[in-house]
Tab-separated table of C-alpha atoms and ligand atoms in Angstrom:
chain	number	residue	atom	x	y	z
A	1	UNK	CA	59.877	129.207	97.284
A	2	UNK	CA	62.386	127.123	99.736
A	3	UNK	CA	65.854	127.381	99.342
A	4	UNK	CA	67.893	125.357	97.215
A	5	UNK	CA	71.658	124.490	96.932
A	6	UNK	CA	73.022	125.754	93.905
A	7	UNK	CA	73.812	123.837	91.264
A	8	UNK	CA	77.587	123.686	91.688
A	9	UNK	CA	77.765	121.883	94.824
A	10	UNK	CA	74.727	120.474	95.038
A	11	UNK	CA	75.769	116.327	93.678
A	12	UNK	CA	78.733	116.623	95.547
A	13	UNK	CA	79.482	114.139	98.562
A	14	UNK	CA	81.380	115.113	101.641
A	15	UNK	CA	85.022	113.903	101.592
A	16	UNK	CA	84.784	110.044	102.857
A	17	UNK	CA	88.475	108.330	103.202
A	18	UNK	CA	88.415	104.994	103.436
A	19	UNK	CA	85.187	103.865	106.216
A	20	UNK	CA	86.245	101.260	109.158
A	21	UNK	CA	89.357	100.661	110.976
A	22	UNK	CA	92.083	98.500	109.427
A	23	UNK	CA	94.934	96.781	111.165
A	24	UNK	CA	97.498	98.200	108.681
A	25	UNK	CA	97.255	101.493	106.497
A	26	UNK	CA	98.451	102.011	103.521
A	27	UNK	CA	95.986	104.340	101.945
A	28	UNK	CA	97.107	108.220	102.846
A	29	UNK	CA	100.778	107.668	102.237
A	30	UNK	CA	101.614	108.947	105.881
A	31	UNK	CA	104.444	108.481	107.272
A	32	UNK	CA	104.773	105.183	109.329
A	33	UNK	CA	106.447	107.398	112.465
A	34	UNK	CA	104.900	108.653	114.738
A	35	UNK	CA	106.689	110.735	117.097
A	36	UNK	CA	109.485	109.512	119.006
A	37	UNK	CA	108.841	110.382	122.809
A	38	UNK	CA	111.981	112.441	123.124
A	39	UNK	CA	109.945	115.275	120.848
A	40	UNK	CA	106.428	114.498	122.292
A	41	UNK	CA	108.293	115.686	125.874
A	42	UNK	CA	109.085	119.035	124.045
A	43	UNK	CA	105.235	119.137	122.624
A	44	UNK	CA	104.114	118.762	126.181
A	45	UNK	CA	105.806	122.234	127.287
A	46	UNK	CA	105.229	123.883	123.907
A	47	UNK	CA	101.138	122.662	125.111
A	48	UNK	CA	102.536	124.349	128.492
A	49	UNK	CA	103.506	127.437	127.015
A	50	UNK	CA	100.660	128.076	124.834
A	51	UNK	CA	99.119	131.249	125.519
A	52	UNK	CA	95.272	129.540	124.553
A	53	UNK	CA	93.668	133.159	124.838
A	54	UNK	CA	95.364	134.665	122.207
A	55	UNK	CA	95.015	134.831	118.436
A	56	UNK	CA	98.050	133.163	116.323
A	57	UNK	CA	101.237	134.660	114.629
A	58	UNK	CA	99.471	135.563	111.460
A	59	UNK	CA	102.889	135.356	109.739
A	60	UNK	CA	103.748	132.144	111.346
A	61	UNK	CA	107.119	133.882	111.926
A	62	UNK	CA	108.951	131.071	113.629
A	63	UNK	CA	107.366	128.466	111.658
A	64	UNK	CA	108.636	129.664	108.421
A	65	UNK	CA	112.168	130.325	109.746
A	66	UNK	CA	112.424	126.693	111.103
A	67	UNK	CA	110.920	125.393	107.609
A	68	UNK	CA	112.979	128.423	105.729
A	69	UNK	CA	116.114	126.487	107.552
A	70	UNK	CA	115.773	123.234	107.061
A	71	UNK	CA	115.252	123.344	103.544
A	72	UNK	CA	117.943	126.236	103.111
A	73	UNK	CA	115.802	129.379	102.139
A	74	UNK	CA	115.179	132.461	102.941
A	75	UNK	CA	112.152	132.546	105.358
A	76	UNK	CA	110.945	135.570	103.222
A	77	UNK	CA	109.698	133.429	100.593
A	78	UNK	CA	107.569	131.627	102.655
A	79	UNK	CA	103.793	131.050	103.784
A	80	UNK	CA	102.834	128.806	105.795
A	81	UNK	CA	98.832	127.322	105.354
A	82	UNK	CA	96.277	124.711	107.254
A	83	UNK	CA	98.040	122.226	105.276
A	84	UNK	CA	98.340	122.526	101.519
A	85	UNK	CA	94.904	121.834	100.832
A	86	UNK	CA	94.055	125.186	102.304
A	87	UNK	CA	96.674	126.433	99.402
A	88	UNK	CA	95.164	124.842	96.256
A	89	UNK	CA	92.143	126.163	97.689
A	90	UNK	CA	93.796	129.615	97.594
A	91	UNK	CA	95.145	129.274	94.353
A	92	UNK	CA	91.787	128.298	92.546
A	93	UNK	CA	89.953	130.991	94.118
A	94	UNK	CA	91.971	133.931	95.163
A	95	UNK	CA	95.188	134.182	93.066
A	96	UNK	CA	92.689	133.636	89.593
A	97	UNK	CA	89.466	135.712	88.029
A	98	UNK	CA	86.795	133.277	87.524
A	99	UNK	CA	86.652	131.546	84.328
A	100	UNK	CA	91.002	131.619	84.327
A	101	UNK	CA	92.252	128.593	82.510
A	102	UNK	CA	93.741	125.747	84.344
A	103	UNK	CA	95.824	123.194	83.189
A	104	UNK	CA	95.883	119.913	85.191
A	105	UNK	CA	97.462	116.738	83.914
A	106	UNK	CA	95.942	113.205	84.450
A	107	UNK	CA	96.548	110.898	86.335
A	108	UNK	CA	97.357	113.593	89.027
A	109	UNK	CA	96.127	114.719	92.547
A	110	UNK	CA	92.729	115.126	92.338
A	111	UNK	CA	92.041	118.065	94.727
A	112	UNK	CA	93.403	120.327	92.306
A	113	UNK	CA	90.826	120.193	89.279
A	114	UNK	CA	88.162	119.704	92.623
A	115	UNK	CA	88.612	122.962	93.771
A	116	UNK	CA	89.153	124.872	90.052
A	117	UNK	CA	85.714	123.407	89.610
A	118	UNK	CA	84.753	125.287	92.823
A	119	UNK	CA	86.157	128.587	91.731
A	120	UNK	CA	84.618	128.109	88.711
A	121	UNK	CA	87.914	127.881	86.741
A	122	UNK	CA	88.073	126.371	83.064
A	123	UNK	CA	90.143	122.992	83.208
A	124	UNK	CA	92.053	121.722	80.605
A	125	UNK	CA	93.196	118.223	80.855
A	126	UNK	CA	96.857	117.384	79.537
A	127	UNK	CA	96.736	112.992	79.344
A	128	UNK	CA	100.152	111.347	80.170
A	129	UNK	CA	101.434	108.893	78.337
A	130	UNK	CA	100.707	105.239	78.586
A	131	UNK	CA	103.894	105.112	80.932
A	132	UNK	CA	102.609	108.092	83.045
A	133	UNK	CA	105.443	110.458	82.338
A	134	UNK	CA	104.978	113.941	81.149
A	135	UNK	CA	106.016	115.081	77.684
A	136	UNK	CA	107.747	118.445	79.037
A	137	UNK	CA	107.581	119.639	75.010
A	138	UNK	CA	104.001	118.471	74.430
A	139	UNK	CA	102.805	119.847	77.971
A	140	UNK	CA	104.634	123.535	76.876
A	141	UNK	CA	102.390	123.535	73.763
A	142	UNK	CA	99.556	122.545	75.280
A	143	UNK	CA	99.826	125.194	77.920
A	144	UNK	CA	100.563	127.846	74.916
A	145	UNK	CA	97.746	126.787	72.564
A	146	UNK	CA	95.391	127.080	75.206
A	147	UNK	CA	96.883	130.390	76.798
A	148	UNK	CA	96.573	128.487	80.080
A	149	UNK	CA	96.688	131.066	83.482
A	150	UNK	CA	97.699	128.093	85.689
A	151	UNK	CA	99.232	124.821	85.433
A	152	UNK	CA	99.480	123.021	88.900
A	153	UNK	CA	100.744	119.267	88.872
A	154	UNK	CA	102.728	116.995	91.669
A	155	UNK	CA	106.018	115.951	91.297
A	156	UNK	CA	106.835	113.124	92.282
A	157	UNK	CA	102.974	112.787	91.082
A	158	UNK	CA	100.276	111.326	93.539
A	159	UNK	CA	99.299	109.296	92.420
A	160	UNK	CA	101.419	107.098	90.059
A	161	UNK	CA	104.812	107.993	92.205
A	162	UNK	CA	106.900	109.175	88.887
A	163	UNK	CA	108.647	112.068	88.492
A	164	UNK	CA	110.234	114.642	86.171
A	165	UNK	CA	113.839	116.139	86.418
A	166	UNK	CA	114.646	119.451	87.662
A	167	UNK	CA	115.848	120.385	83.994
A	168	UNK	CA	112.382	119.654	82.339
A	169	UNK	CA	110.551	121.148	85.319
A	170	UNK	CA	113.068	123.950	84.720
A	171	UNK	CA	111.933	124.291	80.817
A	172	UNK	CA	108.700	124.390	81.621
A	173	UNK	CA	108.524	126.780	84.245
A	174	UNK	CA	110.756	129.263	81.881
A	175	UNK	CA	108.734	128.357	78.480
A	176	UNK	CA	105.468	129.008	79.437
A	177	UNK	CA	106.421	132.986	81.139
A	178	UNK	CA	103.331	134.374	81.225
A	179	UNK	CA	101.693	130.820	83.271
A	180	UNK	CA	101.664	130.539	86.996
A	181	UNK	CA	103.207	126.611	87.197
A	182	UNK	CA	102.449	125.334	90.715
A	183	UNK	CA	104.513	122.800	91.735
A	184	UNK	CA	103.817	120.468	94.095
A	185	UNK	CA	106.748	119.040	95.748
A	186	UNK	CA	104.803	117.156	98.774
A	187	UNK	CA	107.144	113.828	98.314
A	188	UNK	CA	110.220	115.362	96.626
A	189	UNK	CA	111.328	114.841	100.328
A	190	UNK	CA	111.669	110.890	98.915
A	191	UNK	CA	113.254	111.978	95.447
A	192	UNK	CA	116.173	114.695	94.678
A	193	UNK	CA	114.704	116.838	91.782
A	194	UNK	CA	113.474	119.831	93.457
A	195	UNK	CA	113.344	123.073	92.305
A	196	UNK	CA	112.450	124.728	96.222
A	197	UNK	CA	115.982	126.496	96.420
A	198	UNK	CA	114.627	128.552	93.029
A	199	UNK	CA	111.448	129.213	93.533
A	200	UNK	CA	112.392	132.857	94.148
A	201	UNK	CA	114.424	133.618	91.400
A	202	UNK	CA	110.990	132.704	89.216
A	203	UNK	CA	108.528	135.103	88.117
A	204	UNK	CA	105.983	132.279	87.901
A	205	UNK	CA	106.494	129.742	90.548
A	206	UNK	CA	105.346	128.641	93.532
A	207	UNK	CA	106.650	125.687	95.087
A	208	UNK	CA	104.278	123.759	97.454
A	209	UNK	CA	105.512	121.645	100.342
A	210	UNK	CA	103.437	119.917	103.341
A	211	UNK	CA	104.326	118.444	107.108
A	212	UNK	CA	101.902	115.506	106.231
A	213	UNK	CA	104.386	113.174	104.029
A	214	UNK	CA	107.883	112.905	104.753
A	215	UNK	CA	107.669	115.292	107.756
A	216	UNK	CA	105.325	112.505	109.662
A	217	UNK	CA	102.963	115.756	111.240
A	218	UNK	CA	99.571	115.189	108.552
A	219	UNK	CA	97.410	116.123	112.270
A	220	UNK	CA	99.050	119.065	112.226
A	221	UNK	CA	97.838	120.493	109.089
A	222	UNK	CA	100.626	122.413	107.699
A	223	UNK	CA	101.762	123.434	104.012
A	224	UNK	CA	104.082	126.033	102.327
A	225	UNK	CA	104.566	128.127	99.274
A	226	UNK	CA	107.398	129.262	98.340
A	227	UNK	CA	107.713	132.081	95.657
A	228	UNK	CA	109.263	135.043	95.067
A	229	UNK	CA	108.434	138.413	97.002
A	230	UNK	CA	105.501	139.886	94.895
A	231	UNK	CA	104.049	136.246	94.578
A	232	UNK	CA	104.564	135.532	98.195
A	233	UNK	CA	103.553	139.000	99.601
A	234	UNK	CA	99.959	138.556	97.437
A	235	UNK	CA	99.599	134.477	98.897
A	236	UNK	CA	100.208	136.224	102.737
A	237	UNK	CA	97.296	138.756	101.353
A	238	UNK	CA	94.641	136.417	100.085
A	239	UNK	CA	95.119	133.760	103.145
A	240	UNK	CA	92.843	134.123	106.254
A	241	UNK	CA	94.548	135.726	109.336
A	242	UNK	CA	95.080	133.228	111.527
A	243	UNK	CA	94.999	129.845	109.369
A	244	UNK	CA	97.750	128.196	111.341
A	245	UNK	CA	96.794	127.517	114.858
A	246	UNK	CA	99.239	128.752	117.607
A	247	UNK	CA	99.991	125.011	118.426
A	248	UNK	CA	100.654	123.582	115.133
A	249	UNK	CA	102.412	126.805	114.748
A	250	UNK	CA	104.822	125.818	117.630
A	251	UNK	CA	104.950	121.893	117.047
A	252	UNK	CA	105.827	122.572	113.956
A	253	UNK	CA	108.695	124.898	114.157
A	254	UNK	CA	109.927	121.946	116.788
A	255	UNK	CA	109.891	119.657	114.697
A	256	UNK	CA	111.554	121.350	111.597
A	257	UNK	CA	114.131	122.125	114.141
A	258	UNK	CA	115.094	118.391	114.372
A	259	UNK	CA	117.245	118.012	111.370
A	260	UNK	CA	118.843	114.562	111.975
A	261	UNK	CA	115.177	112.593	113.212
A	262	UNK	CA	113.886	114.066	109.642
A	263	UNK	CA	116.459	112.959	107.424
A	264	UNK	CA	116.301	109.565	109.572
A	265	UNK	CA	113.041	108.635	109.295
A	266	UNK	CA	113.158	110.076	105.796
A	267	UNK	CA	116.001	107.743	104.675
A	268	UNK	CA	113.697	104.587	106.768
A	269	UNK	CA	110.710	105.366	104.207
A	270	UNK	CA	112.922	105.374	100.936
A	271	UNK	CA	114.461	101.884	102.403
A	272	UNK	CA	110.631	100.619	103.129
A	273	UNK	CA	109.747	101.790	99.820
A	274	UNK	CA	112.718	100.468	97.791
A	275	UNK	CA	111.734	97.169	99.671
A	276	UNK	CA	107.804	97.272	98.671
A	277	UNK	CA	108.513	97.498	95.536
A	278	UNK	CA	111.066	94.817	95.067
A	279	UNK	CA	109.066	92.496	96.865
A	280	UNK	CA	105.464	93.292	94.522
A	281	UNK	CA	108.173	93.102	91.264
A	282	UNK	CA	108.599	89.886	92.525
A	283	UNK	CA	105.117	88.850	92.932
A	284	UNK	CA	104.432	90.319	89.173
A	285	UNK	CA	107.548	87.895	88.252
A	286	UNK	CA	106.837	84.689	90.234
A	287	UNK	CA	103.011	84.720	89.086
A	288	UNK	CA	103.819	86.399	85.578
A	289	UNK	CA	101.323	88.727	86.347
A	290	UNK	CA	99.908	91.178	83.831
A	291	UNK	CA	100.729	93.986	85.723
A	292	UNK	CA	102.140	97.337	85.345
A	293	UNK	CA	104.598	98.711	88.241
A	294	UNK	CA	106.251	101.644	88.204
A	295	UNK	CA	109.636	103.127	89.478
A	296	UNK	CA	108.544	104.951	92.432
A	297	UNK	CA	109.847	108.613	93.316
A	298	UNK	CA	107.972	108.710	96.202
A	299	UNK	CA	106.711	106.930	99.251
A	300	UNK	CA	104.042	104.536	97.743
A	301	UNK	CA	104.318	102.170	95.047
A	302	UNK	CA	101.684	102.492	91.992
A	303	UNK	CA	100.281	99.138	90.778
A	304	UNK	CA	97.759	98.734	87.580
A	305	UNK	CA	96.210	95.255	87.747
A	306	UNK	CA	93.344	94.033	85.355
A	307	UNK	CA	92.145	92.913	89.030
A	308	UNK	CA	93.098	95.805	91.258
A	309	UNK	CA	89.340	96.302	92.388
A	310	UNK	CA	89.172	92.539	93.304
A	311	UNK	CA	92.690	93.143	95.161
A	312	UNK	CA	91.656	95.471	96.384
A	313	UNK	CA	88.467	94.066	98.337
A	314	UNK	CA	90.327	91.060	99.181
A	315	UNK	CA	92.574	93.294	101.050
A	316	UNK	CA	90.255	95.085	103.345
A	317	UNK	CA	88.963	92.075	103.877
A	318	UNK	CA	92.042	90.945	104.922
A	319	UNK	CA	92.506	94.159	107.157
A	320	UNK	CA	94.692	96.072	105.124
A	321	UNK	CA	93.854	99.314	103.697
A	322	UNK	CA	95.459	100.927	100.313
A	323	UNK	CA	94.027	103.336	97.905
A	324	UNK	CA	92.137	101.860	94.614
A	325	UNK	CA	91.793	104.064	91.547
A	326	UNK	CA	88.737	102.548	89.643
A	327	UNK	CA	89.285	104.293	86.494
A	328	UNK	CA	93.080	103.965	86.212
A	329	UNK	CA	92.271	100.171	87.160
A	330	UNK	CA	95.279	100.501	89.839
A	331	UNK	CA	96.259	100.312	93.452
A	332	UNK	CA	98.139	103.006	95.349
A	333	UNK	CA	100.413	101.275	97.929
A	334	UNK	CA	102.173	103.524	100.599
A	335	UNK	CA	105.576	102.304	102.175
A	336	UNK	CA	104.723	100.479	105.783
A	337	UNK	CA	106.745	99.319	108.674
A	338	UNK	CA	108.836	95.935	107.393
A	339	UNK	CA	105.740	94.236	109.274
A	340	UNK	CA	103.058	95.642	107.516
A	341	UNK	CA	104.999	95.634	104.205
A	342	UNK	CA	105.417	91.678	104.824
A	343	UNK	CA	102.092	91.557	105.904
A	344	UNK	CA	100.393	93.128	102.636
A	345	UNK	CA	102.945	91.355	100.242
A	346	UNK	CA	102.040	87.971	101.951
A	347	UNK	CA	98.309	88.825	101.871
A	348	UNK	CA	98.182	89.582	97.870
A	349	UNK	CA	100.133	86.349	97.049
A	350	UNK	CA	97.808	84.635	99.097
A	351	UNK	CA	95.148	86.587	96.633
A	352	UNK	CA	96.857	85.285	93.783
A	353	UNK	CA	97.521	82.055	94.811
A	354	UNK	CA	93.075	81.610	95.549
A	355	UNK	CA	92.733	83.536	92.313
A	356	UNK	CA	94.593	84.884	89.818
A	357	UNK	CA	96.568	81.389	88.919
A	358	UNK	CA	93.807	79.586	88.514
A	359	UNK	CA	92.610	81.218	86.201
A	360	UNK	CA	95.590	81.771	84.138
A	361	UNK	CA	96.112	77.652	84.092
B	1	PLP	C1	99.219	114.645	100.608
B	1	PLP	C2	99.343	115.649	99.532
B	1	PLP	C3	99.358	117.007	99.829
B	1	PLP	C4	99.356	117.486	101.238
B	1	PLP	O1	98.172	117.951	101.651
B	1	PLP	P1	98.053	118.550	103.116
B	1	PLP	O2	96.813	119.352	102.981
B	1	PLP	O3	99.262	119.411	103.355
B	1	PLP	O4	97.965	117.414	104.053
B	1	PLP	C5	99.490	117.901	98.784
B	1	PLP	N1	99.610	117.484	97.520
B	1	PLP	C6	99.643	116.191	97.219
B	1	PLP	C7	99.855	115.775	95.811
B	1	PLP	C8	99.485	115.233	98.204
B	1	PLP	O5	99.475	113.932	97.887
């Protein structure tokens, strides 16, 4: 008898983002800064400095102060991960028994159902509305009926960009007491609902932030929790040692330091976003376009189109890259520079203009 992968992961293919090189990228949602020279001067001696023989800060001390600080917490409600994919990873496997219930909504990020299938978790699927919002009410009985152990959703939600208030986020996270609600906050950077200042006062939150949206650092690979003590105390328990290199460990407490470039370049991608979507509104308008668009919370603009796979071809074509969601039928658009923003609005009228008109006349 030879070996054989087990069942579980043998079908599955290796994580593949979009193949090629593009001229402009609009598929990750990164941020369109890269950093300013003035900071990649102070990376240099942090590189300097780095003791390259030595394990990591397995509490990522600094780290978490400088986060802790700039989003005015305490750092002892902190942990810092290899992004906060190495979280949800954490949160399938270690913080549940197999065969826990998990409640994920849909449309929503897909890594999170991914890796409860790894763990071997049971997933319930709670369907948004035809708008994409959450029914706070419905989602509370849903939870209930199925004596859920976890509900973990994004908010603003990757990837259709909507949001829910603090106050329903608030209900939910006190309605369902005996759920662990993971909250995803990775672009409430772009929106002002969050609930990260109360994580700790929660018996069943966890908050999850990352470096790799508004913070403009995705090679650095860094996420948080933030929980309460016992919460937090168990997530420091259950990660690996050393998950957060000494150098990300340093860059990043740098860069959390620099309050004012943050909120800049923060404030830049809200503008480039509000712009986006004004100027694909217009598109829907000019061509009357079937279309559905949707208020965006965060830094991408969400786009069902009966011809989003066709738009989406065209595009690459073209040298642009965005994110298409076959099943949803929909493109995923992130905020660019003006010039690539010009450059991908001019690109899908020219798409419409060879296509979609003609066939509407
Ligand atoms: C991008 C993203 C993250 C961040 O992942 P990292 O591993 O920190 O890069 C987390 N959640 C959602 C919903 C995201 O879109």
């Amino acid at each position: 008898m030879s070996y054989e992968l087990c069942k579980k992961v043998r079908e599955l293919e290796p994580y593949e983002p979009i193949s090629g090189t593009y001229r402009v990228r609009l598929d990750a949602n990164e941020s369109f800064f890269d950093m300013p020279d003035e900071i990649r001067g102070e990376i240099r001696d942090i590189i300097d400095r780095t003791a390259f023989n030595r394990y990591p800060d397995p509490t990522a001390k600094k780290l978490n102060e400088a986060f802790a600080s700039y989003y005015k917490i305490s750092p002892d409600n902190v942990t810092a991960t290899n992004g906060s994919d190495e979280m949800l990873y954490l949160l399938a496997s270690a913080m549940l028994q197999k065969g826990s219930r998990v409640v994920v909504t849909d449309p929503d990020f897909s890594m999170y159902a991914f890796y409860s299938f790894l763990s071997e978790n049971e997933i319930l699927t709670y369907r948004k509305d035809e708008y994409l919002n959450i029914d706070v009410d419905a989602l509370i009985s849903f939870i209930k009926e199925n004596k859920a152990d976890m509900l973990i959703f994004s908010n603003p939600c990757n990837p259709t960009g909507c949001g829910i208030k603090a106050e329903d986020a608030r209900k939910l996270v006190d309605s369902v007491g005996d759920c662990l609600v993971v909250l995803d906050e990775a672009y409430m950077d772009f929106w002002d609902q969050s609930l990260i200042s109360e994580a700790a006062d929660h018996d069943n939150l966890i908050v999850l932030k990352t470096a790799s949206k508004a913070v403009g650092c995705a090679a650095l690979r860094l996420g948080f929790a933030v929980a309460n003590k016992t919460i937090t105390r168990a997530l420091r328990a259950v990660k690996s040692p050393y998950n957060v290199n000494s150098l990300s460990q340093a860059i990043g407490e740098c860069i959390y330091r620099h309050v004012d470039m943050l909120e800049k370049s923060r404030d830049e991608i809200i503008k480039s976003r509000s712009e986006l979507y004004k100027g694909l509104y217009g598109l829907i308008l000019n061509y009357k376009l079937t279309s559905s668009i949707y208020m965006p919370c965060a830094n991408f603009v969400f786009m069902k189109d009966e011809n989003a796979g066709d738009m989406f071809r065209y595009l690459l074509s073209e040298g642009i890259a965005v994110r298409y969601f076959k099943n949803a039928g929909a493109l995923r658009i992130t905020a660019g520079t003006d010039e690539e923003n010009t450059e991908l609005l001019a690109a899908l009228e020219r798409y419409i203009h060879e296509n979609v008109v003609k066939i509407n006349r």
